[in-house]
Amino acid sequence: MHKLDRYDLKILQILAEDGRITKSSLAEAINLSVTPAWERVRKLEAAGLIIGYRAQIDWGAVFKRQQVLVEITLARHTAQDMRRFEQRMIAAPEVAFCYATGGGVDYLAMIQAPDVDAYQRFVDQLLLEDLGIERYFTYIVTKTIKTAGALPAELTASS
């Protein structure tokens, strides 16, 4: 594990909030000169702690989308069954995210479709593909309260 000091943690916090910050603004924010600040960024990238930069798009403003959370339980829990299901989720453009979970269900997925009817056609197709889905529960998203990109509590408490 990479040993992080207060400068590294502050860099990670700032970049999580604004991945497009300039080198000089970042250096100023952490109270270092530009070269040492940027060297730290490169080291954090090389260590795999910064895994990419991207724009956070409001796809709902671009396309009319219905978001649906789905709890999915498989009939069998063999490695082959789970791998087949997971590969299908990875390949499906409708799937915004899919997590394997412990507890009451096997997977939690976010499906994005033009409307509820399109969502149901997608699920019907999954059932026809014999992926081993035993049952699923659908939850229609009615309002977004908080999205990804939140900072860990350890960083927000120390700021």
PDB file of C-alpha atoms in Angstrom:
ATOM      1  CA  MET A   1       0.000   0.000   0.000  1.00  0.00           C
ATOM      2  CA  HIS A   2       1.224   3.500  -0.859  1.00  0.00           C
ATOM      3  CA  LYS A   3       2.016   5.664   2.186  1.00  0.00           C
ATOM      4  CA  LEU A   4       0.099   8.915   1.863  1.00  0.00           C
ATOM      5  CA  ASP A   5       0.938  12.162   3.600  1.00  0.00           C
ATOM      6  CA  ARG A   6      -1.286  15.198   4.033  1.00  0.00           C
ATOM      7  CA  TYR A   7      -0.247  16.614   0.639  1.00  0.00           C
ATOM      8  CA  ASP A   8      -1.185  13.402  -1.160  1.00  0.00           C
ATOM      9  CA  LEU A   9      -4.549  13.224   0.600  1.00  0.00           C
ATOM     10  CA  LYS A  10      -5.276  16.859  -0.237  1.00  0.00           C
ATOM     11  CA  ILE A  11      -4.330  16.273  -3.892  1.00  0.00           C
ATOM     12  CA  LEU A  12      -6.691  13.289  -4.056  1.00  0.00           C
ATOM     13  CA  GLN A  13      -9.467  15.322  -2.456  1.00  0.00           C
ATOM     14  CA  ILE A  14      -9.012  18.263  -4.818  1.00  0.00           C
ATOM     15  CA  LEU A  15      -8.801  16.088  -7.945  1.00  0.00           C
ATOM     16  CA  ALA A  16     -11.903  14.151  -6.890  1.00  0.00           C
ATOM     17  CA  GLU A  17     -13.781  17.441  -6.761  1.00  0.00           C
ATOM     18  CA  ASP A  18     -12.189  19.061  -9.818  1.00  0.00           C
ATOM     19  CA  GLY A  19     -10.238  16.829 -12.193  1.00  0.00           C
ATOM     20  CA  ARG A  20      -9.650  19.775 -14.524  1.00  0.00           C
ATOM     21  CA  ILE A  21      -7.860  21.995 -12.012  1.00  0.00           C
ATOM     22  CA  THR A  22      -4.751  23.611 -13.443  1.00  0.00           C
ATOM     23  CA  LYS A  23      -1.305  22.610 -12.225  1.00  0.00           C
ATOM     24  CA  SER A  24      -0.715  26.041 -10.719  1.00  0.00           C
ATOM     25  CA  SER A  25      -4.095  26.137  -8.951  1.00  0.00           C
ATOM     26  CA  LEU A  26      -3.506  22.680  -7.511  1.00  0.00           C
ATOM     27  CA  ALA A  27      -0.041  23.675  -6.306  1.00  0.00           C
ATOM     28  CA  GLU A  28      -1.431  26.812  -4.698  1.00  0.00           C
ATOM     29  CA  ALA A  29      -4.246  24.869  -3.006  1.00  0.00           C
ATOM     30  CA  ILE A  30      -1.813  22.466  -1.344  1.00  0.00           C
ATOM     31  CA  ASN A  31       0.818  25.136  -0.663  1.00  0.00           C
ATOM     32  CA  LEU A  32       3.612  23.633  -2.792  1.00  0.00           C
ATOM     33  CA  SER A  33       5.313  24.859  -5.921  1.00  0.00           C
ATOM     34  CA  VAL A  34       4.068  23.537  -9.269  1.00  0.00           C
ATOM     35  CA  THR A  35       6.822  20.983  -9.965  1.00  0.00           C
ATOM     36  CA  PRO A  36       6.673  19.095  -6.642  1.00  0.00           C
ATOM     37  CA  ALA A  37       2.868  19.163  -6.691  1.00  0.00           C
ATOM     38  CA  TRP A  38       2.737  17.739 -10.207  1.00  0.00           C
ATOM     39  CA  GLU A  39       5.377  15.105  -9.364  1.00  0.00           C
ATOM     40  CA  ARG A  40       3.115  13.964  -6.534  1.00  0.00           C
ATOM     41  CA  VAL A  41       0.175  13.687  -8.943  1.00  0.00           C
ATOM     42  CA  ARG A  42       2.263  11.556 -11.316  1.00  0.00           C
ATOM     43  CA  LYS A  43       3.362   9.300  -8.421  1.00  0.00           C
ATOM     44  CA  LEU A  44      -0.258   8.868  -7.315  1.00  0.00           C
ATOM     45  CA  GLU A  45      -1.170   7.937 -10.893  1.00  0.00           C
ATOM     46  CA  ALA A  46       1.753   5.508 -11.181  1.00  0.00           C
ATOM     47  CA  ALA A  47       0.755   3.888  -7.876  1.00  0.00           C
ATOM     48  CA  GLY A  48      -2.737   3.283  -9.278  1.00  0.00           C
ATOM     49  CA  LEU A  49      -4.436   5.546  -6.747  1.00  0.00           C
ATOM     50  CA  ILE A  50      -5.656   7.893  -9.476  1.00  0.00           C
ATOM     51  CA  ILE A  51      -7.239   5.607 -12.035  1.00  0.00           C
ATOM     52  CA  GLY A  52      -8.548   8.149 -14.499  1.00  0.00           C
ATOM     53  CA  TYR A  53     -10.114  11.480 -15.237  1.00  0.00           C
ATOM     54  CA  ARG A  54     -13.544  11.901 -16.748  1.00  0.00           C
ATOM     55  CA  ALA A  55     -16.400  14.267 -17.234  1.00  0.00           C
ATOM     56  CA  GLN A  56     -19.467  13.598 -15.115  1.00  0.00           C
ATOM     57  CA  ILE A  57     -22.318  13.858 -17.614  1.00  0.00           C
ATOM     58  CA  ASP A  58     -25.946  14.457 -16.748  1.00  0.00           C
ATOM     59  CA  TRP A  59     -27.246  11.912 -19.247  1.00  0.00           C
ATOM     60  CA  GLY A  60     -30.778  12.618 -18.078  1.00  0.00           C
ATOM     61  CA  ALA A  61     -30.428  16.112 -19.534  1.00  0.00           C
ATOM     62  CA  VAL A  62     -29.105  14.675 -22.802  1.00  0.00           C
ATOM     63  CA  PHE A  63     -31.509  11.736 -23.175  1.00  0.00           C
ATOM     64  CA  LYS A  64     -34.817  11.024 -21.496  1.00  0.00           C
ATOM     65  CA  ARG A  65     -33.937   8.037 -19.301  1.00  0.00           C
ATOM     66  CA  GLN A  66     -35.673   5.987 -16.674  1.00  0.00           C
ATOM     67  CA  GLN A  67     -33.358   4.674 -13.990  1.00  0.00           C
ATOM     68  CA  VAL A  68     -34.311   1.391 -12.379  1.00  0.00           C
ATOM     69  CA  LEU A  69     -32.575  -0.353  -9.490  1.00  0.00           C
ATOM     70  CA  VAL A  70     -32.860  -4.125  -9.620  1.00  0.00           C
ATOM     71  CA  GLU A  71     -32.096  -6.718  -6.965  1.00  0.00           C
ATOM     72  CA  ILE A  72     -31.217 -10.008  -8.652  1.00  0.00           C
ATOM     73  CA  THR A  73     -30.909 -13.464  -7.139  1.00  0.00           C
ATOM     74  CA  LEU A  74     -29.538 -16.392  -9.112  1.00  0.00           C
ATOM     75  CA  ALA A  75     -30.937 -19.892  -8.804  1.00  0.00           C
ATOM     76  CA  ARG A  76     -27.472 -21.439  -8.503  1.00  0.00           C
ATOM     77  CA  HIS A  77     -24.228 -20.012  -7.241  1.00  0.00           C
ATOM     78  CA  THR A  78     -21.631 -21.892  -9.220  1.00  0.00           C
ATOM     79  CA  ALA A  79     -18.639 -19.978 -10.513  1.00  0.00           C
ATOM     80  CA  GLN A  80     -19.774 -20.670 -14.084  1.00  0.00           C
ATOM     81  CA  ASP A  81     -23.320 -19.356 -13.485  1.00  0.00           C
ATOM     82  CA  MET A  82     -22.073 -16.230 -11.780  1.00  0.00           C
ATOM     83  CA  ARG A  83     -19.428 -15.590 -14.434  1.00  0.00           C
ATOM     84  CA  ARG A  84     -22.012 -15.982 -17.233  1.00  0.00           C
ATOM     85  CA  PHE A  85     -24.389 -13.531 -15.521  1.00  0.00           C
ATOM     86  CA  GLU A  86     -21.618 -11.021 -14.770  1.00  0.00           C
ATOM     87  CA  GLN A  87     -20.295 -11.104 -18.329  1.00  0.00           C
ATOM     88  CA  ARG A  88     -23.806 -10.378 -19.619  1.00  0.00           C
ATOM     89  CA  MET A  89     -24.109  -7.395 -17.253  1.00  0.00           C
ATOM     90  CA  ILE A  90     -20.725  -6.055 -18.387  1.00  0.00           C
ATOM     91  CA  ALA A  91     -21.749  -6.361 -22.047  1.00  0.00           C
ATOM     92  CA  ALA A  92     -25.170  -4.698 -21.662  1.00  0.00           C
ATOM     93  CA  PRO A  93     -25.145  -0.955 -22.440  1.00  0.00           C
ATOM     94  CA  GLU A  94     -28.368  -0.606 -20.420  1.00  0.00           C
ATOM     95  CA  VAL A  95     -26.495  -1.517 -17.227  1.00  0.00           C
ATOM     96  CA  ALA A  96     -25.006   1.600 -15.608  1.00  0.00           C
ATOM     97  CA  PHE A  97     -23.553  -0.411 -12.739  1.00  0.00           C
ATOM     98  CA  CYS A  98     -23.831  -3.867 -11.268  1.00  0.00           C
ATOM     99  CA  TYR A  99     -22.496  -4.941  -7.892  1.00  0.00           C
ATOM    100  CA  ALA A 100     -22.194  -8.450  -6.464  1.00  0.00           C
ATOM    101  CA  THR A 101     -23.495  -8.271  -2.903  1.00  0.00           C
ATOM    102  CA  GLY A 102     -23.538 -10.323   0.254  1.00  0.00           C
ATOM    103  CA  GLY A 103     -26.684 -10.696   2.281  1.00  0.00           C
ATOM    104  CA  GLY A 104     -30.149 -11.204   0.886  1.00  0.00           C
ATOM    105  CA  VAL A 105     -29.556 -10.806  -2.845  1.00  0.00           C
ATOM    106  CA  ASP A 106     -26.740 -11.700  -5.224  1.00  0.00           C
ATOM    107  CA  TYR A 107     -26.559  -8.530  -7.346  1.00  0.00           C
ATOM    108  CA  LEU A 108     -27.729  -4.945  -7.333  1.00  0.00           C
ATOM    109  CA  ALA A 109     -27.846  -3.254 -10.730  1.00  0.00           C
ATOM    110  CA  MET A 110     -28.822   0.136 -12.123  1.00  0.00           C
ATOM    111  CA  ILE A 111     -30.550  -0.186 -15.466  1.00  0.00           C
ATOM    112  CA  GLN A 112     -31.074   2.867 -17.663  1.00  0.00           C
ATOM    113  CA  ALA A 113     -33.756   2.693 -20.326  1.00  0.00           C
ATOM    114  CA  PRO A 114     -35.842   5.191 -22.302  1.00  0.00           C
ATOM    115  CA  ASP A 115     -38.905   4.181 -20.262  1.00  0.00           C
ATOM    116  CA  VAL A 116     -40.272   1.455 -17.987  1.00  0.00           C
ATOM    117  CA  ASP A 117     -41.520  -0.569 -20.958  1.00  0.00           C
ATOM    118  CA  ALA A 118     -38.023  -0.668 -22.476  1.00  0.00           C
ATOM    119  CA  TYR A 119     -36.655  -1.707 -19.095  1.00  0.00           C
ATOM    120  CA  GLN A 120     -39.103  -4.586 -18.893  1.00  0.00           C
ATOM    121  CA  ARG A 121     -38.226  -5.714 -22.431  1.00  0.00           C
ATOM    122  CA  PHE A 122     -34.566  -5.755 -21.370  1.00  0.00           C
ATOM    123  CA  VAL A 123     -35.342  -7.893 -18.301  1.00  0.00           C
ATOM    124  CA  ASP A 124     -37.561 -10.205 -20.371  1.00  0.00           C
ATOM    125  CA  GLN A 125     -34.628 -10.699 -22.744  1.00  0.00           C
ATOM    126  CA  LEU A 126     -32.339 -11.548 -19.833  1.00  0.00           C
ATOM    127  CA  LEU A 127     -34.848 -14.137 -18.639  1.00  0.00           C
ATOM    128  CA  LEU A 128     -35.058 -15.666 -22.115  1.00  0.00           C
ATOM    129  CA  GLU A 129     -31.263 -15.981 -22.206  1.00  0.00           C
ATOM    130  CA  ASP A 130     -31.362 -18.484 -19.347  1.00  0.00           C
ATOM    131  CA  LEU A 131     -28.823 -16.665 -17.185  1.00  0.00           C
ATOM    132  CA  GLY A 132     -30.055 -18.451 -14.087  1.00  0.00           C
ATOM    133  CA  ILE A 133     -32.056 -15.552 -12.677  1.00  0.00           C
ATOM    134  CA  GLU A 134     -34.303 -16.990  -9.977  1.00  0.00           C
ATOM    135  CA  ARG A 135     -36.018 -13.746  -9.010  1.00  0.00           C
ATOM    136  CA  TYR A 136     -35.634 -10.020  -9.338  1.00  0.00           C
ATOM    137  CA  PHE A 137     -37.140  -7.001  -7.654  1.00  0.00           C
ATOM    138  CA  THR A 138     -37.552  -3.700  -9.470  1.00  0.00           C
ATOM    139  CA  TYR A 139     -37.320  -0.264  -7.887  1.00  0.00           C
ATOM    140  CA  ILE A 140     -38.091   2.774 -10.054  1.00  0.00           C
ATOM    141  CA  VAL A 141     -35.849   5.754  -9.251  1.00  0.00           C
ATOM    142  CA  THR A 142     -38.057   8.772  -8.641  1.00  0.00           C
ATOM    143  CA  LYS A 143     -35.430  11.289  -7.537  1.00  0.00           C
ATOM    144  CA  THR A 144     -31.632  11.443  -7.348  1.00  0.00           C
ATOM    145  CA  ILE A 145     -30.451  12.515  -3.919  1.00  0.00           C
ATOM    146  CA  LYS A 146     -26.686  11.994  -4.234  1.00  0.00           C
ATOM    147  CA  THR A 147     -24.497  10.599  -6.989  1.00  0.00           C
ATOM    148  CA  ALA A 148     -21.043   9.048  -7.222  1.00  0.00           C
ATOM    149  CA  GLY A 149     -17.972  11.126  -6.658  1.00  0.00           C
ATOM    150  CA  ALA A 150     -18.524  11.698  -2.972  1.00  0.00           C
ATOM    151  CA  LEU A 151     -15.363  12.003  -0.940  1.00  0.00           C
ATOM    152  CA  PRO A 152     -14.615   9.454   1.784  1.00  0.00           C
ATOM    153  CA  ALA A 153     -15.720  10.593   5.226  1.00  0.00           C
ATOM    154  CA  GLU A 154     -12.071  10.498   6.359  1.00  0.00           C
ATOM    155  CA  LEU A 155     -11.263  13.312   3.926  1.00  0.00           C
ATOM    156  CA  THR A 156     -14.329  15.442   4.534  1.00  0.00           C
ATOM    157  CA  ALA A 157     -13.911  15.289   8.334  1.00  0.00           C
ATOM    158  CA  SER A 158     -10.306  16.504   8.146  1.00  0.00           C
ATOM    159  CA  SER A 159     -10.965  19.406   5.768  1.00  0.00           C
TER     160      SER A 159
END
